[in-house]
Coordinates of C-alpha atoms and ligand atoms in Angstrom, one line a residue:
M119 CA 60.4 119.7 80.3
K120 CA 60.6 122.8 78.3
R121 CA 60.3 122.5 74.5
I122 CA 60.4 125.0 71.7
L123 CA 59.0 124.8 68.2
S124 CA 59.3 127.6 65.7
G125 CA 59.9 128.4 62.1
I126 CA 60.3 131.0 59.4
K127 CA 58.3 130.8 56.1
P128 CA 60.3 130.4 52.9
S129 CA 58.1 133.0 51.2
G130 CA 60.7 135.7 50.6
D131 CA 64.2 136.7 51.4
L132 CA 64.9 136.8 55.1
N133 CA 65.3 140.3 56.5
I134 CA 66.7 141.6 59.8
G135 CA 63.2 141.7 61.3
G136 CA 62.9 137.9 61.1
Y137 CA 66.4 137.7 62.5
G138 CA 65.6 139.9 65.5
G139 CA 62.2 138.5 66.3
A140 CA 62.8 134.9 65.4
L141 CA 66.2 133.5 64.2
S142 CA 68.4 135.2 66.8
Q143 CA 66.0 134.0 69.5
F144 CA 66.2 130.4 68.2
V145 CA 69.9 130.5 68.5
K146 CA 69.7 131.9 72.0
Y147 CA 67.1 129.5 73.4
Q148 CA 68.3 126.3 71.8
H149 CA 70.6 125.7 74.8
E150 CA 67.9 126.2 77.3
Y151 CA 65.1 124.2 75.7
E152 CA 64.7 121.0 73.8
S153 CA 64.1 122.6 70.4
Y154 CA 62.6 121.9 67.0
F155 CA 63.1 124.3 64.1
F156 CA 61.2 123.9 60.9
I157 CA 60.5 125.6 57.6
P158 CA 56.7 126.1 57.2
D159 CA 56.6 125.6 53.4
L160 CA 53.0 124.6 53.6
H161 CA 52.2 128.0 55.1
A162 CA 54.3 129.7 52.4
V163 CA 52.0 128.4 49.6
T164 CA 48.9 130.0 51.1
V165 CA 50.0 132.8 48.7
Y166 CA 51.3 131.8 45.3
Q167 CA 55.0 130.8 45.2
D168 CA 57.0 130.2 42.1
P169 CA 57.8 126.5 42.4
R170 CA 61.5 126.9 41.7
E171 CA 61.8 129.8 44.1
L172 CA 59.9 127.9 46.8
H173 CA 62.4 125.0 46.4
E174 CA 65.4 127.2 46.6
R175 CA 64.1 129.4 49.5
S176 CA 63.2 126.4 51.6
R177 CA 66.8 125.2 51.5
E178 CA 68.0 128.8 52.0
I179 CA 66.0 129.2 55.2
A180 CA 67.5 125.9 56.5
A181 CA 71.0 127.1 55.6
Y182 CA 70.4 130.3 57.4
Y183 CA 69.3 128.4 60.5
I184 CA 72.6 126.6 60.5
A185 CA 74.7 129.6 59.5
A186 CA 73.2 131.7 62.3
G187 CA 74.3 129.0 64.8
I188 CA 71.6 126.4 65.3
D189 CA 73.2 123.1 66.2
H190 CA 71.3 120.6 64.0
D191 CA 72.8 117.7 65.9
K192 CA 71.0 118.9 69.0
S193 CA 67.9 120.5 67.5
P194 CA 66.2 118.9 64.5
I195 CA 65.7 121.1 61.5
F196 CA 63.1 120.0 59.1
L197 CA 60.6 120.9 56.3
Q198 CA 56.9 121.0 57.3
S199 CA 55.9 119.3 54.1
Q200 CA 58.2 116.3 54.9
V201 CA 56.3 115.5 58.1
S202 CA 52.9 114.5 57.0
A203 CA 51.4 114.8 60.5
H204 CA 51.4 118.6 60.1
A205 CA 48.8 118.5 57.2
Q206 CA 46.8 115.8 59.0
M207 CA 46.7 117.6 62.3
G208 CA 46.0 120.8 60.5
W209 CA 42.7 119.3 59.3
L210 CA 41.8 118.2 62.9
M211 CA 42.5 121.7 64.1
E212 CA 40.3 123.2 61.4
T213 CA 37.5 121.2 62.9
Q214 CA 38.1 123.0 66.2
A215 CA 38.5 126.5 64.9
H216 CA 35.5 128.7 64.4
Y217 CA 34.9 130.6 61.2
G218 CA 34.5 133.8 63.1
E219 CA 37.7 133.6 65.0
L220 CA 39.7 132.8 61.9
G221 CA 38.1 135.9 60.2
R222 CA 39.3 138.1 63.1
M223 CA 43.0 137.3 62.6
T224 CA 44.7 140.6 61.8
Q225 CA 47.4 138.9 59.6
F226 CA 44.5 137.5 57.4
K227 CA 42.8 140.8 57.2
E228 CA 46.0 142.6 56.3
K229 CA 47.0 140.1 53.6
T230 CA 43.5 140.1 52.1
D231 CA 43.1 143.8 52.1
S232 CA 44.0 144.7 48.6
Q233 CA 43.5 141.2 47.0
D234 CA 40.8 140.0 44.8
S235 CA 41.2 136.2 45.0
V236 CA 42.5 134.8 48.2
S237 CA 43.1 131.1 48.8
S238 CA 41.0 129.4 51.4
A239 CA 44.3 128.1 52.9
L240 CA 45.2 131.7 53.8
F241 CA 42.0 131.7 55.9
T242 CA 42.7 128.4 57.7
Y243 CA 46.4 129.2 58.0
P244 CA 46.2 129.7 61.9
A245 CA 44.7 126.2 62.3
L246 CA 47.8 124.7 60.6
M247 CA 50.0 126.9 62.7
A248 CA 48.3 125.6 65.8
A249 CA 48.8 122.0 64.5
D250 CA 52.6 122.7 64.0
I251 CA 53.0 123.8 67.6
L252 CA 50.7 121.3 69.3
L253 CA 52.1 118.3 67.5
Y254 CA 55.4 118.8 69.5
Q255 CA 53.7 119.6 72.8
A256 CA 55.8 122.8 72.7
T257 CA 55.8 124.7 75.9
H258 CA 57.3 127.8 74.3
V259 CA 57.2 129.4 70.9
P260 CA 59.7 132.2 70.1
V261 CA 58.1 134.6 67.5
G262 CA 57.9 138.2 66.5
D263 CA 55.2 140.4 68.0
D264 CA 53.0 140.0 64.9
Q265 CA 52.4 136.3 65.7
K266 CA 51.0 137.0 69.2
Q267 CA 47.4 136.6 68.1
H268 CA 48.1 133.3 66.3
L269 CA 49.6 132.0 69.6
E270 CA 46.5 133.0 71.5
L271 CA 44.3 131.2 69.0
T272 CA 46.6 128.1 69.3
R273 CA 46.0 128.1 73.1
D274 CA 42.3 128.5 72.6
L275 CA 42.1 125.6 70.2
A276 CA 44.2 123.4 72.5
Q277 CA 42.0 124.2 75.4
R278 CA 38.9 123.6 73.4
F279 CA 40.2 120.3 72.2
N280 CA 41.3 119.2 75.8
N281 CA 37.9 120.2 77.2
R282 CA 36.0 118.2 74.5
Y283 CA 38.1 115.1 74.2
G284 CA 40.2 114.9 77.3
H285 CA 43.7 116.3 78.0
T286 CA 45.8 115.9 74.9
F287 CA 47.7 119.1 74.3
T288 CA 50.2 121.2 76.2
L289 CA 49.2 124.9 76.1
P290 CA 52.1 126.9 74.6
E291 CA 53.4 130.3 75.7
P292 CA 54.9 132.7 73.2
I293 CA 58.4 134.1 73.8
I294 CA 58.3 137.6 72.4
T295 CA 61.5 139.4 73.3
E296 CA 61.3 142.9 74.5
I297 CA 64.0 144.1 72.1
G298 CA 63.9 143.0 68.5
S299 CA 60.4 141.5 68.3
R300 CA 59.1 144.4 66.3
I301 CA 61.7 145.9 63.9
M302 CA 60.2 148.6 61.8
S303 CA 60.7 149.8 58.3
L304 CA 63.7 152.1 57.7
D305 CA 61.6 154.5 55.7
D306 CA 58.6 154.5 58.0
P307 CA 58.8 153.5 61.7
S308 CA 55.1 153.0 61.9
R309 CA 55.2 150.0 59.6
K310 CA 56.7 146.5 60.3
M311 CA 59.9 145.8 58.4
S312 CA 58.7 143.4 55.7
K313 CA 59.9 142.0 52.4
S314 CA 56.5 142.8 51.0
N315 CA 57.3 146.5 51.1
P316 CA 58.0 147.7 47.5
N317 CA 60.7 150.1 48.7
Q318 CA 63.9 148.0 48.9
N319 CA 65.5 150.6 51.1
S320 CA 63.0 149.9 53.8
Y321 CA 64.5 146.6 54.8
I322 CA 67.9 145.0 55.2
L323 CA 68.2 141.5 54.0
L324 CA 70.4 138.9 55.6
Q325 CA 72.1 138.5 52.2
D326 CA 72.8 142.3 51.7
S327 CA 76.4 143.3 51.0
P328 CA 78.1 145.6 53.5
E329 CA 77.9 148.4 51.0
S330 CA 74.2 148.0 50.5
I331 CA 73.7 147.9 54.3
R332 CA 75.7 151.1 54.7
K333 CA 73.6 152.8 52.0
K334 CA 70.3 151.7 53.4
L335 CA 71.2 152.8 57.0
A336 CA 72.5 156.1 55.7
R337 CA 69.1 156.7 54.0
A338 CA 67.1 155.5 57.0
V339 CA 64.7 158.2 58.2
T340 CA 65.5 160.0 61.5
D341 CA 64.2 163.2 63.1
S342 CA 65.4 166.7 63.4
E343 CA 66.4 166.6 67.1
G344 CA 69.8 165.1 66.5
L345 CA 69.9 163.2 69.8
V346 CA 70.4 159.4 70.0
R347 CA 67.6 158.8 72.6
Y348 CA 65.3 155.7 73.0
D349 CA 61.8 157.0 73.1
W350 CA 59.2 155.2 70.9
E351 CA 56.6 157.9 71.5
Q352 CA 58.6 160.9 70.5
K353 CA 61.4 159.3 68.4
P354 CA 60.3 156.1 66.7
A355 CA 62.8 156.2 63.9
I356 CA 65.8 156.5 66.1
S357 CA 64.4 154.1 68.7
N358 CA 64.1 151.5 65.9
L359 CA 67.7 152.0 64.9
I360 CA 68.8 151.7 68.6
E361 CA 66.9 148.4 68.8
I362 CA 68.6 147.1 65.6
Y363 CA 71.9 148.1 67.3
A364 CA 70.9 146.2 70.4
V365 CA 69.9 143.1 68.5
F366 CA 73.2 143.0 66.6
S367 CA 75.6 144.0 69.4
G368 CA 73.8 142.2 72.2
E369 CA 74.2 145.4 74.3
P370 CA 71.5 146.9 76.5
V371 CA 69.6 149.9 75.0
E372 CA 70.7 152.1 78.0
E373 CA 74.4 151.5 77.3
I374 CA 73.9 152.4 73.6
E375 CA 72.1 155.6 74.5
Q376 CA 74.8 156.6 76.9
R377 CA 77.6 155.9 74.5
Y378 CA 76.1 158.2 71.8
T379 CA 75.2 161.0 74.1
G380 CA 76.2 164.2 72.4
Q381 CA 77.1 162.5 69.2
G382 CA 75.2 163.1 65.9
Y383 CA 73.2 160.6 63.8
G384 CA 76.1 160.4 61.3
V385 CA 78.5 158.8 63.8
F386 CA 75.7 156.6 65.2
K387 CA 74.6 155.3 61.8
K388 CA 78.2 154.6 60.8
E389 CA 78.9 152.5 63.9
L390 CA 75.5 150.8 63.6
T391 CA 76.5 149.7 60.1
E392 CA 79.7 148.2 61.5
V393 CA 77.8 146.3 64.2
V394 CA 75.3 144.9 61.7
V395 CA 78.0 144.0 59.1
A396 CA 80.2 142.3 61.8
K397 CA 77.3 140.0 62.6
L398 CA 76.0 139.3 59.1
V399 CA 79.3 138.8 57.2
P400 CA 80.2 135.6 59.1
I401 CA 76.7 134.3 58.7
Q402 CA 76.8 135.0 55.0
Q403 CA 80.1 133.1 54.7
R404 CA 78.8 130.1 56.5
F405 CA 75.6 130.3 54.5
S406 CA 77.5 130.1 51.2
E407 CA 79.4 127.0 52.4
I408 CA 76.2 125.2 53.5
I409 CA 73.9 126.1 50.7
G410 CA 75.8 124.1 48.0
S411 CA 76.4 121.0 50.1
S412 CA 74.4 117.8 49.9
E413 CA 74.8 117.6 53.6
L414 CA 72.0 120.1 54.0
D415 CA 69.6 117.7 52.4
Q416 CA 70.7 115.0 54.7
I417 CA 70.2 117.2 57.7
L418 CA 66.7 118.0 56.6
R419 CA 65.9 114.3 56.0
R420 CA 67.2 113.3 59.4
G421 CA 65.4 116.2 61.0
A422 CA 62.1 115.1 59.4
E423 CA 62.6 111.5 60.7
Q424 CA 63.3 112.8 64.2
A425 CA 60.3 115.2 64.1
S426 CA 58.0 112.5 62.7
M427 CA 58.6 110.3 65.7
I428 CA 57.1 112.9 68.1
A429 CA 54.5 114.4 65.7
D430 CA 53.1 111.0 64.7
K431 CA 52.6 110.0 68.3
T432 CA 50.7 113.2 69.1
L433 CA 48.6 112.9 66.0
R434 CA 47.6 109.3 66.9
Q435 CA 46.6 110.4 70.4
A436 CA 44.5 113.3 69.1
A437 CA 42.9 111.1 66.4
K438 CA 42.1 108.4 68.9
A439 CA 40.7 110.9 71.4
M440 CA 38.3 112.2 68.7
G441 CA 37.1 108.6 68.0
F442 CA 39.0 107.7 64.9
I443 CA 40.0 104.1 64.5
V444 CA 43.7 104.2 64.9
S445 CA 45.1 101.1 63.3
H446 CA 48.6 100.7 64.7
E447 CA 50.2 101.9 67.9
Q448 CA 53.9 102.0 68.4
Ligands
LIG633 P1 55.8 139.0 55.8 O1 56.7 140.1 56.3 O2 56.0 138.8 54.3 O3 54.4 139.2 56.2 P2 56.9 137.5 57.9 O4 58.3 138.0 57.7 O5 56.1 138.0 59.0 O6 56.2 137.6 56.5 P3 58.1 135.0 58.4 O7 59.2 135.2 57.4 O8 57.6 133.6 58.5 O9 56.9 135.9 58.0 O10 58.5 135.5 59.8 C1 59.4 134.8 60.6 C2 59.4 135.2 62.0 O11 60.0 136.5 62.0 C3 58.1 135.3 62.7 O12 58.2 134.9 64.0 C4 57.8 136.8 62.7 O13 57.0 137.2 63.8 C5 59.2 137.4 62.8 N1 59.2 138.7 62.1 C6 58.9 139.0 60.8 N2 59.1 140.3 60.6 C7 59.5 140.9 61.8 C8 59.9 142.2 62.2 N3 59.9 143.2 61.4 N4 60.4 142.4 63.5 C9 60.5 141.3 64.3 N5 60.1 140.1 64.0 C10 59.7 139.8 62.7
LIG634 N1 53.0 132.2 61.0 C1 54.4 132.3 61.2 C2 55.2 131.1 60.6 C3 54.8 129.9 61.4 C4 55.1 129.5 62.7 C5 54.5 128.2 62.9 C6 55.9 130.2 63.7 C7 54.0 128.8 60.9 N2 53.9 127.9 61.8 C8 54.7 127.6 64.2 C9 56.0 129.5 64.9 C10 55.4 128.3 65.2 C11 54.8 133.6 60.4 O1 54.1 134.1 59.6 N3 55.9 134.1 60.7

């Protein structure tokens, strides 16, 4: 049986990087795999979140899942904080993770670079992420390229646990798509597109208006060659725009390259805008219908119930294997 578990943190507005690397992949794979999609709100608070914003954003991410096309009747959508097994399994995973290996995580190093006080939860973040995945015995985890190292650690922790206490966890594989798993900033193709970038023109948000998308893409850096060619070594900025085109149109990169042979960047950017807008506008429309409805809260509640059934079972198995006295078995 093939099973997916993945999620997007409610720590900022969703940008097209998260769409390319994660959300569009969730939508694609939900038909092929038994899938669980969650909102890692416990992970979001590893850095300070304004309580009201966390509340709103958590619902927003769920609404984007549905608006983008996840069928919640088939694939449960739930909040991490509503399934208590995550925090409990997170603790068990912390006992398996070594201090040194957590310190080597590049995401931790990057996020602590310019910070004075960093929460201890930011350090143990990957142990909780391992717990998220292992609780569902996920075989596959669709993520952006930046999460590869966390997936490797998850496998190491699962293996270590299985060796010590007997086979308990499935070792998960990442699904990192070739196109769209590393969307770069529009102002600097050497940096990941991220909402933490202070330059708002460096990213496109899922909620951006068509006019704002047009402006941002018109300003996106290019090069002086004037040829629409896919070549990350020589032409990273244009290659990034071609990838965005491919993610939003579903067309192969080679076809896009061919179509724009002999055309300038102006025409390409204009049509790229149309392709992005054509995909985002219907998502935005569905989003605005979903976000205000109380059905969303019901979907999340039902999702948490369904998720708990699997997660609680794995938690009990793991706790028992470690020697804890497990009081009731279902
Ligand atoms: P931040 O950018 O603030 O560090 P994040 O965007 O990486 O946070 P999430 O919002 O939880 O964190 O990311 C959700 C998913 O989107 C993850 O699987 C992540 O790998 C993927 N992702 C994020 N940014 C990009 C990007 N620029 N290109 C492709 N995938 C991305
Ligand atoms: N660390 C991920 C978010 C995340 C996740 C997960 C993704 C937390 N738990 C489990 C997949 C599976 C991020 O920063 N994008």
